[in-house]
C-alpha cells in the first residue's frame, strides 16, 4: 500500500527502511547510560542511538515541520509550521520496551504523523504505526483507509495483510503495572477477564498489542494507586496505538473516553491506556472509575 500524501509516505518509508539498521544496531548497545529521559526513566544506549538516527532522517524530510521523541524534552523545530498545508509533525517512541534489551526479548518502534503542532489530540493523526522487532521484523501501519501489516527486510516492505482487523472472538489479554498497585475496581475487572482469556504479557507494549491485533482481546496499562495518570505517554504511545486499534475495528480508552479525544497539556503527558475488542473496552469503562477525568 502506498500512502497518497508524499510527505506522509516519505516518513513511513524512512522509518521502515531504518528498521533493519536499528535492529542490527541494538547489538553492543544494551547497557544503560547515566541519564534519564524526560519521563524520568533510565535510558539505555540504544534509546539514544535510535532517537538520533530517526531524528536526523525524519527532520530532513521536506514537509516535516516538527520532530518529537520520548527521549527528548522538547519538540524539535524542523523548519515548517504544522498549521500549514502539507506540513506534519512526527512523534516517535524510538525503542518501546528497551528494558527488554537486557533479557533479549521483543521490543519495537512506535510513530505517529500528526496534522497539527505538538502536543496534539490523537484525532489529528493522519497515520500511525509500529515496528515489532520479533523473530521477524514487521510493521503495522494505520491510515484513514486501512490497517496494513508488512514484513521488513533489506530496506523493503512486503505486504502480509492489507486489511488487518481484530478477530471477533477475543483470545488474549495483558495488563501492566504491579497488581498490588492496581485500584480495586480494575483488579475486579482483571479477575473477570483472566477467567475468560489467556494471559500474554511480555513487558513491551508493542509485543502485547500485536498479540491483541492478531488474536483479539485487550491490552491495558491502568492508572495506578501510586500513579493515577498511568505510565504510558499519550503523544508517543497512547495516541498512535489507539489510532491503529480503532482503525482495525476495536476501541481505545483512557477509562472514560477514546484516547484520540484526550486533550494534551504537555508533550510528555501520561495516560491510562486500554485497547482491544470493543465489548471488552466498554465493559472496562463501565467498571473502572477514571481517576484523571
Short mmCIF file of C-alpha atoms in Angstrom, two decimals:
data_model
loop_
_atom_site.label_atom_id
_atom_site.label_comp_id
_atom_site.label_asym_id
_atom_site.label_seq_id
_atom_site.Cartn_x
_atom_site.Cartn_y
_atom_site.Cartn_z
CA UNK A 1 0.00 0.00 0.00
CA UNK A 2 1.26 3.46 -0.89
CA UNK A 3 0.03 6.48 1.07
CA UNK A 4 -1.35 9.21 -1.21
CA UNK A 5 0.33 12.11 0.60
CA UNK A 6 4.00 12.21 -0.48
CA UNK A 7 5.24 13.66 2.82
CA UNK A 8 3.49 11.01 4.90
CA UNK A 9 4.74 8.30 2.54
CA UNK A 10 8.29 9.65 2.90
CA UNK A 11 8.01 9.46 6.69
CA UNK A 12 6.73 5.89 6.58
CA UNK A 13 9.34 4.82 4.02
CA UNK A 14 12.15 6.38 6.05
CA UNK A 15 11.10 4.63 9.26
CA UNK A 16 10.57 1.28 7.55
CA UNK A 17 13.94 1.46 5.77
CA UNK A 18 15.63 2.33 9.06
CA UNK A 19 14.15 -0.66 10.87
CA UNK A 20 16.73 -3.18 9.71
CA UNK A 21 19.54 -0.81 10.68
CA UNK A 22 18.01 -0.15 14.09
CA UNK A 23 17.60 -3.85 14.76
CA UNK A 24 21.21 -4.56 13.80
CA UNK A 25 22.39 -1.55 15.79
CA UNK A 26 20.97 -2.93 19.02
CA UNK A 27 23.97 -5.23 19.20
CA UNK A 28 26.54 -3.75 21.56
CA UNK A 29 24.12 -1.05 22.82
CA UNK A 30 22.36 -2.98 25.59
CA UNK A 31 23.92 -1.15 28.52
CA UNK A 32 22.35 1.71 30.45
CA UNK A 33 23.72 5.23 30.47
CA UNK A 34 23.92 7.67 33.35
CA UNK A 35 20.97 9.66 32.01
CA UNK A 36 17.18 9.70 32.22
CA UNK A 37 14.63 10.56 29.57
CA UNK A 38 12.14 13.42 30.19
CA UNK A 39 9.79 10.95 31.91
CA UNK A 40 12.45 10.06 34.48
CA UNK A 41 13.24 6.60 33.11
CA UNK A 42 16.76 5.22 32.82
CA UNK A 43 17.95 5.23 29.23
CA UNK A 44 19.91 2.50 27.51
CA UNK A 45 22.50 3.27 24.85
CA UNK A 46 20.16 2.03 22.13
CA UNK A 47 17.41 4.52 23.15
CA UNK A 48 19.67 7.49 22.44
CA UNK A 49 21.19 5.99 19.30
CA UNK A 50 17.82 5.10 17.72
CA UNK A 51 16.41 8.52 18.57
CA UNK A 52 19.34 10.34 16.95
CA UNK A 53 19.16 8.15 13.85
CA UNK A 54 15.42 8.65 13.34
CA UNK A 55 15.51 12.31 14.33
CA UNK A 56 18.21 13.17 11.79
CA UNK A 57 16.48 11.32 8.98
CA UNK A 58 12.93 12.48 9.64
CA UNK A 59 13.92 16.11 10.23
CA UNK A 60 15.49 16.12 6.76
CA UNK A 61 12.20 15.35 5.01
CA UNK A 62 10.68 18.36 3.28
CA UNK A 63 7.23 18.75 4.86
CA UNK A 64 8.13 17.53 8.35
CA UNK A 65 7.77 20.62 10.49
CA UNK A 66 8.33 19.07 13.92
CA UNK A 67 10.03 16.00 15.35
CA UNK A 68 9.34 14.85 18.90
CA UNK A 69 10.59 11.82 20.77
CA UNK A 70 10.06 10.19 24.12
CA UNK A 71 13.80 10.67 24.58
CA UNK A 72 13.80 14.47 24.07
CA UNK A 73 12.46 17.09 26.43
CA UNK A 74 11.22 19.48 23.75
CA UNK A 75 9.77 19.42 20.25
CA UNK A 76 12.43 19.87 17.59
CA UNK A 77 11.62 22.57 15.02
CA UNK A 78 12.41 21.20 11.56
CA UNK A 79 11.69 24.40 9.65
CA UNK A 80 7.99 24.19 8.89
CA UNK A 81 4.70 25.05 10.58
CA UNK A 82 2.34 22.05 11.04
CA UNK A 83 -0.56 24.51 10.77
CA UNK A 84 0.31 24.89 7.09
CA UNK A 85 -1.00 22.56 4.41
CA UNK A 86 1.20 19.52 3.67
CA UNK A 87 3.37 20.08 6.76
CA UNK A 88 3.25 17.48 9.53
CA UNK A 89 4.60 16.71 12.98
CA UNK A 90 6.11 13.30 13.73
CA UNK A 91 6.15 11.82 17.25
CA UNK A 92 8.25 8.72 17.90
CA UNK A 93 9.00 6.25 20.65
CA UNK A 94 12.28 5.04 19.15
CA UNK A 95 12.52 1.86 21.25
CA UNK A 96 9.39 0.80 23.07
CA UNK A 97 10.31 -1.81 25.67
CA UNK A 98 14.04 -1.06 25.61
CA UNK A 99 14.32 -2.52 29.12
CA UNK A 100 13.83 -5.87 27.34
CA UNK A 101 17.26 -5.49 25.73
CA UNK A 102 18.96 -6.91 28.79
CA UNK A 103 16.90 -10.12 28.59
CA UNK A 104 16.86 -10.11 24.76
CA UNK A 105 13.08 -10.03 24.46
CA UNK A 106 10.82 -8.28 21.96
CA UNK A 107 10.67 -4.50 21.55
CA UNK A 108 9.55 -2.05 18.91
CA UNK A 109 9.35 1.44 17.45
CA UNK A 110 6.13 3.49 17.55
CA UNK A 111 5.35 6.53 15.40
CA UNK A 112 2.51 8.93 14.75
CA UNK A 113 2.14 11.52 11.98
CA UNK A 114 0.05 14.46 13.19
CA UNK A 115 -1.60 17.15 11.07
CA UNK A 116 -1.18 19.62 13.93
CA UNK A 117 1.51 21.14 16.12
CA UNK A 118 2.56 19.02 19.09
CA UNK A 119 1.28 18.26 21.61
CA UNK A 120 -1.90 17.35 19.74
CA UNK A 121 -5.05 15.30 20.07
CA UNK A 122 -5.00 11.86 18.52
CA UNK A 123 -7.87 12.90 16.27
CA UNK A 124 -5.33 14.91 14.24
CA UNK A 125 -3.30 11.82 13.31
CA UNK A 126 -3.21 11.01 9.61
CA UNK A 127 -1.09 7.86 10.01
CA UNK A 128 0.39 5.80 12.81
CA UNK A 129 2.31 2.59 13.04
CA UNK A 130 4.67 0.39 14.93
CA UNK A 131 7.58 -1.86 14.08
CA UNK A 132 7.97 -5.08 16.03
CA UNK A 133 11.47 -6.50 16.39
CA UNK A 134 10.38 -10.09 16.93
CA UNK A 135 11.59 -13.29 15.26
CA UNK A 136 10.54 -11.45 12.10
CA UNK A 137 10.68 -7.66 11.78
CA UNK A 138 7.18 -6.46 10.93
CA UNK A 139 5.39 -3.13 10.61
CA UNK A 140 1.72 -2.43 11.24
CA UNK A 141 0.62 0.80 9.56
CA UNK A 142 -2.74 2.53 10.00
CA UNK A 143 -4.07 5.30 7.78
CA UNK A 144 -7.52 6.75 7.31
CA UNK A 145 -8.24 3.99 4.77
CA UNK A 146 -7.00 0.78 6.39
CA UNK A 147 -4.52 -1.06 8.61
CA UNK A 148 -1.78 -2.99 6.79
CA UNK A 149 0.86 -5.42 8.09
CA UNK A 150 4.25 -5.72 6.38
CA UNK A 151 7.34 -7.84 6.74
CA UNK A 152 10.51 -5.72 6.61
CA UNK A 153 13.77 -7.00 5.21
CA UNK A 154 16.69 -5.40 3.43
CA UNK A 155 15.03 -1.99 3.47
CA UNK A 156 11.96 -3.31 1.64
CA UNK A 157 8.43 -3.92 2.90
CA UNK A 158 6.29 -6.85 1.79
CA UNK A 159 2.54 -6.85 2.42
CA UNK A 160 1.33 -9.65 4.69
CA UNK A 161 -2.25 -8.42 5.27
CA UNK A 162 -3.87 -5.45 3.55
CA UNK A 163 -6.84 -5.21 5.91
CA UNK A 164 -5.91 -6.05 9.50
CA UNK A 165 -8.99 -6.42 11.67
CA UNK A 166 -9.37 -7.53 15.26
CA UNK A 167 -10.87 -11.04 15.36
CA UNK A 168 -14.46 -11.09 16.56
CA UNK A 169 -13.75 -13.71 19.24
CA UNK A 170 -11.12 -12.41 21.72
CA UNK A 171 -8.44 -14.79 22.98
CA UNK A 172 -5.69 -12.91 24.88
CA UNK A 173 -5.18 -10.18 27.47
CA UNK A 174 -2.23 -8.36 29.00
CA UNK A 175 -2.31 -5.81 31.84
CA UNK A 176 0.64 -3.74 33.01
CA UNK A 177 1.65 -2.44 36.42
CA UNK A 178 2.10 -4.25 39.74
CA UNK A 179 -1.08 -5.98 40.87
CA UNK A 180 -0.91 -4.56 44.44
CA UNK A 181 -0.84 -1.08 42.85
CA UNK A 182 -3.98 -1.67 40.79
CA UNK A 183 -7.11 0.13 42.04
CA UNK A 184 -9.74 -2.23 43.45
CA UNK A 185 -12.17 -1.73 40.57
CA UNK A 186 -9.51 -2.59 37.98
CA UNK A 187 -8.49 -5.64 39.99
CA UNK A 188 -12.10 -6.86 39.92
CA UNK A 189 -12.27 -6.36 36.16
CA UNK A 190 -8.95 -8.17 35.68
CA UNK A 191 -10.17 -11.14 37.74
CA UNK A 192 -13.13 -11.47 35.38
CA UNK A 193 -11.00 -11.22 32.26
CA UNK A 194 -8.48 -13.80 33.44
CA UNK A 195 -11.31 -16.34 33.68
CA UNK A 196 -12.16 -15.74 30.02
CA UNK A 197 -8.90 -15.09 28.15
CA UNK A 198 -5.28 -16.25 28.01
CA UNK A 199 -2.56 -14.10 29.56
CA UNK A 200 0.01 -12.67 27.14
CA UNK A 201 2.30 -10.03 28.66
CA UNK A 202 5.91 -9.50 27.68
CA UNK A 203 6.99 -6.12 29.07
CA UNK A 204 6.93 -4.27 25.73
CA UNK A 205 3.60 -2.73 24.78
CA UNK A 206 4.21 -3.34 21.07
CA UNK A 207 4.51 -7.08 21.55
CA UNK A 208 1.40 -7.19 23.74
CA UNK A 209 -0.70 -5.04 21.42
CA UNK A 210 0.42 -7.12 18.45
CA UNK A 211 -0.91 -10.21 20.24
CA UNK A 212 -4.28 -8.45 20.65
CA UNK A 213 -4.39 -7.43 16.98
CA UNK A 214 -3.54 -10.98 15.93
CA UNK A 215 -5.81 -12.96 18.22
CA UNK A 216 -8.32 -10.46 19.61
CA UNK A 217 -8.58 -9.41 23.24
CA UNK A 218 -7.49 -6.47 25.38
CA UNK A 219 -4.30 -4.75 26.48
CA UNK A 220 -4.34 -2.33 29.37
CA UNK A 221 -1.99 -0.24 31.46
CA UNK A 222 -4.31 1.36 34.02
CA UNK A 223 -3.95 4.34 36.24
CA UNK A 224 -2.32 3.05 39.44
CA UNK A 225 -2.84 3.90 43.08
CA UNK A 226 0.65 5.40 43.11
CA UNK A 227 0.30 6.95 39.65
CA UNK A 228 -3.32 7.73 38.69
CA UNK A 229 -2.20 9.27 35.40
CA UNK A 230 -0.74 5.93 34.27
CA UNK A 231 2.69 5.16 32.84
CA UNK A 232 2.37 5.39 29.05
CA UNK A 233 2.81 8.64 27.12
CA UNK A 234 -0.18 9.99 25.18
CA UNK A 235 1.71 11.52 22.23
CA UNK A 236 4.18 8.70 21.66
CA UNK A 237 2.27 5.58 22.72
CA UNK A 238 -1.39 6.11 23.60
CA UNK A 239 -2.47 8.08 20.55
CA UNK A 240 -0.67 6.03 17.87
CA UNK A 241 -1.73 2.69 19.37
CA UNK A 242 -5.28 3.92 19.91
CA UNK A 243 -5.43 5.09 16.29
CA UNK A 244 -4.22 1.71 15.00
CA UNK A 245 -6.64 -0.34 17.09
CA UNK A 246 -9.63 1.87 16.29
CA UNK A 247 -8.86 1.69 12.56
CA UNK A 248 -8.71 -2.10 12.96
CA UNK A 249 -12.27 -2.17 14.29
CA UNK A 250 -11.56 -2.02 18.01
CA UNK A 251 -11.71 0.66 20.68
CA UNK A 252 -9.29 2.67 22.77
CA UNK A 253 -9.94 4.32 26.10
CA UNK A 254 -8.31 6.15 28.98
CA UNK A 255 -11.04 4.66 31.16
CA UNK A 256 -13.59 7.28 30.19
CA UNK A 257 -13.22 8.23 26.53
CA UNK A 258 -11.32 7.40 23.36
CA UNK A 259 -7.62 8.11 23.68
CA UNK A 260 -7.90 10.10 20.47
CA UNK A 261 -10.24 12.58 22.20
CA UNK A 262 -7.91 13.40 25.10
CA UNK A 263 -6.69 17.00 25.22
CA UNK A 264 -2.94 17.07 25.98
CA UNK A 265 -1.43 19.69 28.25
CA UNK A 266 2.21 18.73 27.81
CA UNK A 267 4.33 16.86 25.29
CA UNK A 268 5.12 14.12 27.81
CA UNK A 269 1.64 13.73 29.34
CA UNK A 270 0.91 10.23 30.59
CA UNK A 271 -2.42 8.43 30.32
CA UNK A 272 -4.05 5.13 31.23
CA UNK A 273 -4.22 3.03 28.05
CA UNK A 274 -6.79 0.35 27.24
CA UNK A 275 -7.16 -1.02 23.70
CA UNK A 276 -8.83 -4.03 22.16
CA UNK A 277 -12.16 -5.52 21.18
CA UNK A 278 -14.97 -3.03 21.65
CA UNK A 279 -17.04 -5.12 24.05
CA UNK A 280 -14.10 -5.66 26.39
CA UNK A 281 -13.18 -1.96 26.45
CA UNK A 282 -16.81 -0.96 27.00
CA UNK A 283 -17.03 -3.37 29.94
CA UNK A 284 -13.89 -1.82 31.38
CA UNK A 285 -15.31 1.71 31.10
CA UNK A 286 -18.46 0.53 32.91
CA UNK A 287 -16.43 -0.90 35.80
CA UNK A 288 -13.48 1.41 36.23
CA UNK A 289 -13.52 4.90 37.70
CA UNK A 290 -11.45 7.33 35.62
CA UNK A 291 -9.27 8.97 38.23
CA UNK A 292 -7.82 11.56 35.86
CA UNK A 293 -11.12 12.82 34.42
#
